[in-house]
Coordinates of C-alpha atoms in Angstrom, one line a residue:
Chain A
M455 CA -20.3 -4.7 8.5
Q456 CA -18.4 -4.5 5.2
T457 CA -19.6 -3.7 1.7
E458 CA -17.5 -4.2 -1.4
L459 CA -18.1 -2.5 -4.7
I460 CA -16.5 -2.8 -8.1
L461 CA -17.1 0.0 -10.7
S462 CA -16.0 -0.7 -14.2
G463 CA -16.2 0.9 -17.7
F464 CA -14.3 2.5 -20.5
G465 CA -11.5 4.9 -19.6
G466 CA -13.1 8.4 -19.8
Q467 CA -16.5 7.3 -18.5
G468 CA -15.7 8.8 -15.1
I469 CA -15.6 5.4 -13.3
M470 CA -12.6 6.4 -11.1
F471 CA -14.3 9.6 -10.0
A472 CA -17.6 7.8 -9.3
G473 CA -15.7 5.5 -7.0
Q474 CA -14.0 8.5 -5.3
V475 CA -17.3 10.3 -4.8
L476 CA -18.6 7.2 -2.9
S477 CA -15.4 7.1 -0.9
Y478 CA -15.6 10.7 0.1
A479 CA -19.2 10.1 1.2
A480 CA -18.3 7.0 3.2
M481 CA -15.4 8.9 4.9
D482 CA -17.7 11.8 5.8
A483 CA -20.2 9.3 7.2
G484 CA -17.5 8.2 9.6
K485 CA -16.8 4.9 7.9
Q486 CA -13.5 3.2 6.9
V487 CA -13.1 3.1 3.2
T488 CA -10.5 2.1 0.6
W489 CA -10.5 3.1 -3.1
I490 CA -8.1 1.3 -5.4
P491 CA -7.8 1.7 -9.1
S492 CA -6.7 -0.8 -11.7
Y493 CA -3.6 1.2 -12.6
G494 CA -2.1 -0.7 -15.5
P495 CA -0.9 1.0 -18.7
E496 CA -4.5 2.1 -19.5
M497 CA -5.7 4.9 -21.7
R498 CA -8.9 6.6 -22.8
G499 CA -11.1 4.0 -24.4
G500 CA -9.5 1.0 -22.7
T501 CA -11.1 -0.6 -19.7
A502 CA -10.7 0.8 -16.3
N503 CA -12.1 -0.3 -12.9
C504 CA -11.8 0.6 -9.3
T505 CA -12.7 -1.2 -6.1
V506 CA -14.3 0.5 -3.1
V507 CA -14.6 -1.2 0.3
I508 CA -16.8 0.5 2.9
A509 CA -16.6 -0.9 6.5
D510 CA -17.1 -0.1 10.1
E511 CA -13.7 -1.5 11.2
E512 CA -10.1 -1.6 9.9
I513 CA -10.2 -2.8 6.3
G514 CA -8.1 -5.8 5.4
S515 CA -7.9 -6.5 1.7
P516 CA -8.5 -3.5 -0.6
V517 CA -8.9 -5.9 -3.5
V518 CA -12.0 -8.0 -4.0
K519 CA -12.8 -11.0 -6.2
N520 CA -16.6 -11.3 -5.5
P521 CA -18.1 -7.8 -4.8
D522 CA -21.5 -7.2 -3.1
V523 CA -22.2 -4.6 -5.8
A524 CA -20.9 -4.2 -9.4
L525 CA -21.5 -1.1 -11.5
V526 CA -20.8 -1.9 -15.2
M527 CA -20.8 0.9 -17.7
N528 CA -20.1 -1.1 -20.8
L529 CA -20.4 -4.6 -22.3
P530 CA -16.9 -5.9 -21.5
S531 CA -17.5 -4.9 -17.9
L532 CA -20.9 -6.7 -17.8
D533 CA -19.3 -9.9 -19.2
K534 CA -16.5 -9.7 -16.7
Y535 CA -18.3 -8.8 -13.5
E536 CA -21.8 -10.3 -13.8
P537 CA -20.5 -13.8 -12.9
L538 CA -18.5 -12.4 -10.0
V539 CA -21.2 -10.6 -8.0
K540 CA -22.0 -12.4 -4.7
P541 CA -25.3 -14.2 -4.7
G542 CA -27.9 -11.8 -3.3
G543 CA -25.7 -8.9 -4.4
M544 CA -26.5 -6.1 -6.8
L545 CA -25.6 -5.4 -10.4
V546 CA -26.1 -2.0 -11.9
I547 CA -26.0 -1.9 -15.7
N548 CA -25.6 1.1 -17.9
E549 CA -28.2 0.0 -20.5
S550 CA -27.0 2.6 -23.0
M551 CA -23.7 0.8 -23.6
V552 CA -24.7 -2.9 -23.6
D553 CA -26.7 -5.0 -26.0
R554 CA -28.0 -7.6 -23.6
G555 CA -29.7 -7.9 -20.2
A556 CA -28.4 -9.6 -17.1
R557 CA -28.3 -13.4 -17.2
R558 CA -28.4 -14.1 -13.4
D559 CA -31.6 -14.0 -11.3
D560 CA -29.9 -14.7 -8.0
I561 CA -28.8 -11.0 -7.8
T562 CA -30.7 -7.8 -7.8
V563 CA -30.4 -6.2 -11.2
V564 CA -30.8 -2.5 -11.8
T565 CA -30.8 -1.5 -15.5
V566 CA -30.5 2.2 -16.3
P567 CA -29.8 4.1 -19.6
C568 CA -27.2 6.2 -17.9
S569 CA -25.8 7.9 -21.0
E570 CA -29.3 8.9 -22.3
I571 CA -30.4 10.3 -19.0
A572 CA -27.1 12.2 -18.7
E573 CA -27.6 13.6 -22.2
E574 CA -31.1 14.8 -21.4
I575 CA -29.7 16.6 -18.4
G576 CA -27.1 18.3 -20.6
S577 CA -24.0 16.2 -21.0
I578 CA -23.1 12.6 -21.5
K579 CA -20.2 13.2 -19.1
M580 CA -22.6 12.9 -16.2
A581 CA -23.5 9.3 -17.0
N582 CA -21.2 8.3 -14.1
M583 CA -23.3 10.4 -11.7
V584 CA -26.5 8.9 -13.0
A585 CA -24.9 5.5 -12.3
V586 CA -23.9 6.6 -8.8
G587 CA -27.5 7.6 -8.2
A588 CA -28.8 4.2 -9.5
L589 CA -26.2 2.4 -7.3
L590 CA -27.4 4.4 -4.2
S591 CA -30.9 3.0 -4.7
G592 CA -29.7 -0.4 -3.4
L593 CA -26.8 0.6 -1.1
K594 CA -27.7 0.6 2.6
E595 CA -24.5 2.3 3.7
L596 CA -24.9 5.6 2.0
T597 CA -27.8 7.9 1.1
V598 CA -28.2 10.4 -1.8
A599 CA -27.9 13.1 0.8
D600 CA -24.5 11.7 2.0
V601 CA -23.2 11.9 -1.6
E602 CA -24.6 15.3 -2.2
A603 CA -22.9 16.6 1.0
A604 CA -19.6 14.9 0.0
L605 CA -19.7 16.5 -3.5
N606 CA -20.4 19.9 -1.9
A607 CA -17.6 19.5 0.6
H608 CA -14.9 18.1 -1.7
M609 CA -15.5 19.3 -5.2
P610 CA -12.8 21.9 -6.0
G611 CA -14.0 25.5 -6.2
R612 CA -13.4 25.8 -9.9
H613 CA -15.9 22.9 -10.6
K614 CA -18.6 24.1 -8.1
H615 CA -20.7 25.5 -11.0
L616 CA -21.2 21.9 -12.2
L617 CA -22.6 20.8 -8.9
P618 CA -26.4 21.4 -9.5
K619 CA -26.3 19.3 -12.7
N620 CA -24.3 16.5 -11.1
I621 CA -26.8 16.4 -8.2
E622 CA -29.7 16.4 -10.6
A623 CA -28.0 13.4 -12.4
I624 CA -27.7 11.5 -9.1
H625 CA -31.4 12.1 -8.3
K626 CA -32.5 11.1 -11.8
G627 CA -30.4 7.9 -11.7
Y628 CA -31.8 7.1 -8.2
E629 CA -35.4 7.6 -9.2
Y630 CA -35.1 5.7 -12.5
A631 CA -33.4 2.8 -10.6
R632 CA -36.2 2.7 -8.0
A633 CA -38.7 2.0 -10.8
H634 CA -36.4 -0.4 -12.8
T635 CA -35.1 -2.8 -10.2
V636 CA -35.5 -6.6 -10.5
K637 CA -35.0 -8.1 -7.1
A638 CA -32.9 -11.3 -6.6
K639 CA -35.0 -14.5 -6.6
G640 CA -35.2 -16.6 -3.4
Chain B
M821 CA -6.8 17.1 12.2
A822 CA -9.8 16.0 10.1
R823 CA -9.7 12.9 8.0
E824 CA -9.0 13.6 4.4
L825 CA -9.1 11.1 1.4
W826 CA -5.5 10.8 0.2
E827 CA -3.7 8.8 -2.4
G828 CA -0.8 6.8 -0.9
N829 CA 2.0 8.4 -2.8
Q830 CA 0.8 11.9 -2.3
A831 CA 0.1 11.3 1.4
I832 CA 3.6 10.0 1.9
A833 CA 5.1 13.0 0.2
E834 CA 3.0 15.5 2.1
A835 CA 3.8 13.7 5.4
A836 CA 7.5 13.9 4.8
I837 CA 7.2 17.6 4.0
R838 CA 5.2 18.3 7.2
V839 CA 7.8 16.6 9.4
G840 CA 10.6 18.8 8.2
L841 CA 11.9 17.4 4.9
E842 CA 14.4 19.9 3.5
A843 CA 15.4 18.4 0.2
Y844 CA 14.1 15.8 -2.2
F845 CA 16.0 14.4 -5.2
G846 CA 14.4 11.8 -7.5
Y847 CA 13.7 10.5 -11.0
P848 CA 10.3 9.4 -12.3
I849 CA 9.2 5.8 -12.4
T850 CA 5.8 4.2 -12.1
P851 CA 4.1 3.4 -9.7
Q852 CA 5.6 6.2 -7.5
N853 CA 5.6 9.2 -9.8
E854 CA 3.0 11.0 -7.7
I855 CA 5.6 11.3 -4.9
L856 CA 8.0 13.1 -7.2
E857 CA 5.1 15.2 -8.7
W858 CA 3.9 16.3 -5.3
M859 CA 7.4 17.2 -4.2
S860 CA 8.0 19.2 -7.3
K861 CA 5.0 21.4 -6.6
R862 CA 5.2 21.7 -2.8
L863 CA 8.9 22.0 -2.0
P864 CA 9.6 25.0 -4.2
E865 CA 6.5 26.8 -2.9
L866 CA 7.9 26.3 0.6
G867 CA 11.3 27.5 -0.3
R868 CA 12.9 24.0 0.0
A869 CA 15.0 22.0 -2.4
F870 CA 13.5 19.8 -5.2
V871 CA 15.6 18.5 -8.0
Q872 CA 14.5 16.0 -10.7
A873 CA 17.9 14.5 -11.4
E874 CA 19.1 13.3 -14.8
A875 CA 18.8 9.7 -13.5
E876 CA 18.6 7.6 -10.3
L877 CA 22.4 7.7 -10.0
G878 CA 22.3 11.4 -9.9
A879 CA 19.4 11.5 -7.5
I880 CA 21.0 9.2 -4.9
N881 CA 24.3 11.1 -5.0
M882 CA 22.5 14.4 -4.5
V883 CA 20.8 12.8 -1.5
Y884 CA 24.3 11.8 -0.3
G885 CA 25.6 15.3 -0.6
A886 CA 22.6 16.9 1.2
A887 CA 22.7 14.2 3.9
C888 CA 26.4 15.1 4.6
T889 CA 25.2 18.7 5.4
G890 CA 22.8 17.4 8.1
A891 CA 19.7 18.3 6.1
R892 CA 16.6 16.1 6.4
V893 CA 16.6 14.5 3.0
M894 CA 14.9 11.7 1.1
T895 CA 14.4 10.1 -2.3
S896 CA 11.9 7.6 -3.6
S897 CA 11.7 5.2 -6.5
S898 CA 10.4 1.8 -7.6
S899 CA 12.2 -1.5 -7.9
P900 CA 14.4 -1.0 -11.0
G901 CA 15.2 2.6 -9.9
I902 CA 16.2 1.4 -6.5
S903 CA 18.6 -1.1 -8.1
L904 CA 20.2 1.8 -9.9
M905 CA 20.7 3.6 -6.5
M906 CA 22.5 0.7 -4.8
E907 CA 26.0 2.1 -5.2
G908 CA 25.0 5.5 -3.7
L909 CA 23.1 3.7 -0.9
S910 CA 26.2 1.7 0.0
Y911 CA 28.3 4.9 0.1
I912 CA 25.7 6.6 2.3
A913 CA 25.8 3.6 4.7
G914 CA 29.6 3.7 4.7
T915 CA 29.7 7.4 5.4
E916 CA 27.2 7.0 8.3
V917 CA 24.8 9.8 7.3
P918 CA 21.0 9.6 7.6
M919 CA 18.5 9.5 4.8
V920 CA 15.0 8.2 4.1
L921 CA 14.3 6.0 1.0
V922 CA 10.9 5.1 -0.2
N923 CA 10.6 2.0 -2.4
V924 CA 7.1 1.6 -4.0
M925 CA 7.8 -2.0 -5.2
R926 CA 6.7 -3.4 -8.6
G927 CA 6.8 -6.7 -10.4
G928 CA 10.3 -7.9 -11.4
P929 CA 13.0 -9.0 -11.9
G930 CA 14.3 -6.7 -14.7
L931 CA 11.9 -4.1 -16.1
G932 CA 9.1 -6.4 -15.0
N933 CA 5.8 -4.5 -14.8
I934 CA 4.1 -1.8 -12.8
A935 CA 1.9 -4.0 -10.6
P936 CA 2.2 -4.4 -6.8
S937 CA 5.0 -6.7 -5.6
Q938 CA 7.1 -7.5 -2.5
A939 CA 10.0 -9.0 -4.3
D940 CA 12.6 -6.4 -3.1
Y941 CA 12.5 -7.6 0.5
N942 CA 15.8 -9.4 0.3
Q943 CA 17.5 -6.6 -1.6
I944 CA 16.9 -4.0 1.0
C945 CA 16.5 -6.0 4.2
K946 CA 19.8 -7.9 3.6
G947 CA 21.9 -4.9 3.0
G948 CA 21.2 -3.4 -0.4
G949 CA 24.5 -2.4 -2.0
H950 CA 27.9 -3.9 -1.4
G951 CA 29.5 -4.1 2.0
D952 CA 28.5 -5.0 5.6
Y953 CA 25.6 -2.9 6.6
H954 CA 21.8 -3.1 7.3
P955 CA 19.3 -0.4 6.4
I956 CA 16.3 -0.1 8.8
V957 CA 13.2 -1.1 6.8
L958 CA 9.6 -0.2 7.7
A959 CA 6.7 -2.0 5.9
P960 CA 3.4 -0.1 6.4
A961 CA 0.2 -1.8 5.3
S962 CA -2.0 1.2 5.0
I963 CA -1.7 4.9 4.0
Q964 CA -2.3 6.0 7.6
E965 CA 0.4 3.7 8.8
A966 CA 2.8 5.0 6.1
V967 CA 2.1 8.6 7.1
D968 CA 2.6 7.8 10.8
L969 CA 5.9 6.1 10.0
M970 CA 7.4 9.1 8.0
P971 CA 8.5 11.0 11.1
V972 CA 9.6 7.7 12.7
A973 CA 11.7 6.9 9.6
F974 CA 13.6 10.3 9.8
D975 CA 14.1 9.9 13.5
L976 CA 15.5 6.4 13.1
A977 CA 17.8 7.4 10.2
E978 CA 19.1 10.3 12.3
K979 CA 19.4 8.3 15.6
Y980 CA 21.3 5.4 14.0
L981 CA 23.1 7.4 11.2
N982 CA 21.6 5.0 8.7
I983 CA 19.3 4.6 5.7
C984 CA 15.7 4.1 6.7
C985 CA 13.6 2.6 4.0
I986 CA 9.8 2.7 3.8
L987 CA 9.0 -0.4 1.8
I988 CA 5.6 -0.5 0.2
D989 CA 4.1 -1.8 -3.0
G990 CA 2.3 -0.2 -5.9
S991 CA -1.1 -0.8 -4.5
I992 CA -0.4 1.3 -1.3
G993 CA 1.1 4.0 -3.5
Q994 CA -1.9 4.1 -5.8
M995 CA -4.9 3.5 -3.5
M996 CA -6.8 6.1 -1.5
E997 CA -7.8 6.0 2.1
P998 CA -9.0 8.5 4.7
V999 CA -5.9 9.8 6.5
E1000 CA -5.0 12.2 9.3
L1001 CA -1.8 13.9 8.3
P1002 CA 0.6 15.4 10.9
E1003 CA 0.6 19.2 11.6
M1004 CA 3.1 21.2 9.6
R1005 CA 6.3 21.5 11.7
P1006 CA 9.0 24.0 11.0
V1007 CA 12.2 22.8 9.4
V1008 CA 14.8 22.4 12.1
R1009 CA 18.4 21.8 11.0
K1010 CA 20.0 19.8 13.8
D1011 CA 23.6 20.8 14.8
Y1012 CA 25.2 17.5 14.2
P1013 CA 28.9 17.2 15.3
W1014 CA 29.7 15.4 12.0
A1015 CA 27.8 17.6 9.5
V1016 CA 29.9 19.4 6.8
N1017 CA 28.2 22.7 6.7
G1018 CA 31.0 25.3 6.5
A1019 CA 34.1 25.1 8.6
K1020 CA 34.6 28.8 9.3
G1021 CA 35.7 29.3 12.9
R1022 CA 35.9 25.5 13.7
P1023 CA 38.2 22.6 12.7
R1024 CA 37.5 20.9 9.4
R1025 CA 35.3 17.8 9.3
I1026 CA 35.7 15.0 6.8
L1027 CA 32.9 12.6 5.8
T1028 CA 33.9 9.7 3.7
S1029 CA 33.3 6.0 3.0
I1030 CA 36.9 5.3 2.1
Y1031 CA 39.2 3.7 4.7
L1032 CA 42.3 2.5 2.9
D1033 CA 43.7 1.1 6.1
P1034 CA 41.7 -2.2 6.7
P1035 CA 41.8 -2.0 10.5
E1036 CA 40.2 1.5 10.2
E1037 CA 37.5 0.0 7.9
E1038 CA 37.1 -2.8 10.4
K1039 CA 36.5 -0.3 13.1
T1040 CA 33.9 1.5 10.9
N1041 CA 32.2 -1.8 10.2
L1042 CA 32.0 -2.6 14.0
R1043 CA 30.6 0.9 14.6
L1044 CA 27.8 0.1 12.0
L1045 CA 27.2 -3.3 13.6
K1046 CA 27.0 -1.8 17.1
R1047 CA 24.3 0.6 16.0
W1048 CA 22.5 -2.1 14.2
R1049 CA 22.5 -4.3 17.3
E1050 CA 21.0 -1.5 19.3
A1051 CA 18.3 -1.0 16.7
Q1052 CA 17.6 -4.7 16.8
E1053 CA 17.2 -4.4 20.6
K1054 CA 15.1 -1.2 20.7
E1055 CA 13.2 -0.6 17.4
I1056 CA 11.1 -3.7 16.7
R1057 CA 7.5 -2.9 15.7
Y1058 CA 4.7 -5.2 14.7
K1059 CA 0.9 -5.5 14.9
E1060 CA -1.0 -8.6 16.0
Y1061 CA -4.6 -9.5 15.4
F1062 CA -6.6 -12.3 17.2
I1063 CA -3.3 -13.7 18.6
E1064 CA -4.4 -14.3 22.2
D1065 CA -5.9 -17.8 21.7
A1066 CA -4.5 -18.5 18.2
E1067 CA -3.5 -22.1 17.4
F1068 CA -2.3 -21.0 13.9
V1069 CA -0.6 -17.8 13.0
V1070 CA -0.6 -16.2 9.6
I1071 CA 2.5 -13.9 9.0
G1072 CA 2.6 -11.3 6.3
F1073 CA 3.9 -7.8 5.9
G1074 CA 2.5 -4.8 4.0
T1075 CA -0.3 -5.5 1.5
A1076 CA 0.0 -9.3 1.9
G1077 CA -0.5 -8.8 5.6
R1078 CA -3.7 -6.7 5.2
V1079 CA -5.1 -9.1 2.6
A1080 CA -4.4 -11.9 5.1
L1081 CA -6.4 -10.0 7.7
S1082 CA -9.6 -10.4 5.6
A1083 CA -8.8 -14.1 5.3
V1084 CA -8.1 -14.5 9.0
R1085 CA -11.4 -12.8 9.9
A1086 CA -13.3 -15.1 7.5
A1087 CA -11.5 -18.1 9.1
R1088 CA -12.4 -16.9 12.6
A1089 CA -16.1 -16.7 11.5
Q1090 CA -15.8 -20.4 10.6
G1091 CA -14.4 -21.2 14.1
I1092 CA -10.8 -21.6 13.1
K1093 CA -8.5 -20.3 15.9
V1094 CA -6.1 -18.3 13.7
G1095 CA -4.3 -15.1 14.3
L1096 CA -2.3 -12.6 12.2
F1097 CA 1.2 -11.3 12.9
R1098 CA 2.1 -8.4 10.7
P1099 CA 5.8 -7.2 11.1
I1100 CA 6.1 -3.4 10.6
T1101 CA 9.9 -3.4 11.0
V1102 CA 11.0 -6.1 8.6
A1103 CA 14.6 -5.1 9.3
P1104 CA 15.4 -5.4 12.2
F1105 CA 13.1 -8.4 12.1
P1106 CA 10.9 -9.5 15.1
Y1107 CA 12.7 -12.8 15.6
K1108 CA 12.1 -12.9 19.3
R1109 CA 8.4 -12.4 19.2
L1110 CA 8.0 -15.0 16.5
A1111 CA 10.0 -17.5 18.6
E1112 CA 7.5 -16.9 21.4
L1113 CA 4.6 -17.4 19.1
A1114 CA 6.1 -20.6 17.9
R1115 CA 5.8 -21.9 21.5
Q1116 CA 2.0 -21.0 21.4
A1117 CA 1.0 -21.9 17.9
S1118 CA 1.0 -25.4 16.3
A1119 CA 1.8 -24.0 12.8
F1120 CA 2.7 -20.8 10.9
L1121 CA 1.5 -19.8 7.5
V1122 CA 3.7 -17.2 5.7
V1123 CA 2.0 -15.1 3.0
E1124 CA 4.0 -12.9 0.7
M1125 CA 3.9 -11.3 -2.8
N1126 CA 7.2 -12.9 -3.6
A1127 CA 8.7 -16.4 -3.6
G1128 CA 9.3 -16.7 0.1
Q1129 CA 11.9 -14.0 1.0
M1130 CA 10.6 -13.2 4.5
L1131 CA 9.9 -16.9 4.9
E1132 CA 13.6 -17.4 5.4
D1133 CA 13.5 -15.0 8.4
V1134 CA 10.5 -16.7 9.9
R1135 CA 12.3 -20.1 9.6
L1136 CA 15.3 -18.6 11.3
A1137 CA 13.0 -17.4 14.2
V1138 CA 11.2 -20.7 14.5
N1139 CA 14.3 -22.8 14.1
G1140 CA 12.5 -26.0 13.1
S1141 CA 10.3 -26.1 16.2
I1142 CA 6.9 -26.0 14.4
P1143 CA 5.7 -26.6 10.8
I1144 CA 5.8 -23.5 8.5
E1145 CA 3.7 -23.4 5.4
F1146 CA 4.0 -20.8 2.6
Y1147 CA 1.7 -19.1 0.1
G1148 CA 3.0 -16.6 -2.3
R1149 CA 1.9 -14.8 -5.5
L1150 CA 4.6 -13.6 -7.8
G1151 CA 5.3 -11.1 -10.6
G1152 CA 2.8 -8.4 -9.6
V1153 CA -0.1 -10.7 -8.7
V1154 CA -2.0 -9.7 -5.5
P1155 CA -3.6 -12.6 -3.7
F1156 CA -7.3 -12.4 -3.0
P1157 CA -8.5 -13.1 0.6
D1158 CA -10.2 -16.4 -0.5
E1159 CA -6.9 -17.9 -1.7
I1160 CA -5.4 -17.2 1.8
L1161 CA -8.6 -18.5 3.5
S1162 CA -8.3 -21.9 1.7
E1163 CA -4.6 -22.0 2.8
I1164 CA -5.7 -21.4 6.4
Q1165 CA -8.3 -24.1 6.1
R1166 CA -5.7 -26.5 4.7
V1167 CA -3.2 -25.7 7.5
A1168 CA -5.9 -26.1 10.2
K1169 CA -6.8 -29.6 8.9
A1170 CA -3.6 -31.1 7.5
K1171 CA -1.1 -33.2 9.4
L1172 CA 2.0 -31.0 8.9
R1173 CA 5.6 -31.8 9.6
A1174 CA 8.2 -29.4 11.0
D1175 CA 10.8 -30.7 8.6
S1176 CA 8.8 -30.3 5.4
D1177 CA 9.9 -28.0 2.6
P1178 CA 7.3 -25.2 2.4
I1179 CA 8.6 -23.9 -0.9
A1180 CA 8.4 -27.3 -2.6
D1181 CA 4.9 -28.0 -1.3
W1182 CA 3.7 -24.5 -2.3
M1183 CA 5.2 -24.9 -5.8
K1184 CA 3.2 -28.1 -6.3
R1185 CA 0.0 -26.2 -5.4
M1186 CA 1.0 -23.3 -7.6
E1187 CA 1.2 -25.7 -10.6
M1188 CA -2.5 -26.5 -9.9
I1189 CA -3.2 -22.7 -10.0
A1190 CA -1.2 -22.2 -13.2
R1191 CA -3.2 -25.0 -14.9

């Protein structure tokens, strides 16, 4: 079993960290995992993405053309990755940063206003964790509890005070996504 | 030890520290800066030596000096920086002192870019700087493998009084994987009979790479060759996947090898009897094993992130006995598994000739890609 995810957004939206959180959770769940960033000469405000592969056996390619899951935090990412998701796969859209819905109906689409939900909780910086929660609603390999445990285990001590809000963000994203999922046709 | 999620560059640096690295000298260059950064923090806190040199030339000559004292020493850089070190590397080879070199390759030639590449294979596997010598070159395909090869690299360098290079590309340097690191070992300075470490109470020792008398230089060259032949005999490493009943064999090292693993699995799922051979020592090269596989398989497919540099070694191993096809991506482009899968499908179906020109055929297909 192997699941491939691409997470993409503006630099500064916490996309790399979101991918790492999933990777920690996968590792702690005893799985094989690779996390690879796009590491070009990028900067805050430019586009950034990372690829996460979760598997039961030795992982071959850490790079993926057609992911099972794409999380897109902005419009350029939606334009780029919507056509690439495997048929039957899942697309998670940060509704706050796009001006259109998904065009495909052969994939499961989860549309969540991540930035707004994060602001309600207290900071737009947690939009990435809302998105992680939304993503978990359709990911068989990991549960919200896995990710919570991973955050607890690996977040450096100086950031521990941020944990409750981040966990709240994951739950809110998860719950919102459960109510706003359009399943793939066929 | 528990598994921890590590970035490749940092894991390599920490692994070197834990297996007794005494001194590191380097100069920053992407995509390997995190090695230097990690060393700059960790070595001073452990009371060991770290110097960010004024340039790569300074760094490699500091390594040279430290190696002459018998210290466990390394440097790291990326392609253009490695080119700058070539003079020093040749002197180190000629002086017969051990060192470890990490090259996190990027796209070239010239300044190129910072994307993953395997285009420095020939440069390091075929000698590096001037003169008649062969560094030992290890090409891990994952962070765990790189970590596990760090102590091996130091041991090989010290056993064969040679440069041992860990050859990876930017993607292995930048990615994260769960890793088990080795336990921290104490630094042990070996009492080498050649080390220049203070002559008080014993005869002077001289370490040099200058032999003005050609017959003396010839003796030195023969000494290097003898050690190299021994390494060829004893130190070959590789990993095989699905080889037992393979009718076709894909051959790739490092990242190209692991991307090919995904393609080989997908081809197996379609019923194609294909295996993967991933050299870990690319110098010395596993010629003998490939010659054996050439008697089993009906064709080879070589996959690289360069224009067919290792392909030449594979052709040498096979010696025209079976067809060899080639697929390469250049300039910092990493192939996706589906590209290699369609190459495997093509090789499995096509009527191939052992005397065809794999580079010419691949270039024709590349023109299709470029269009």
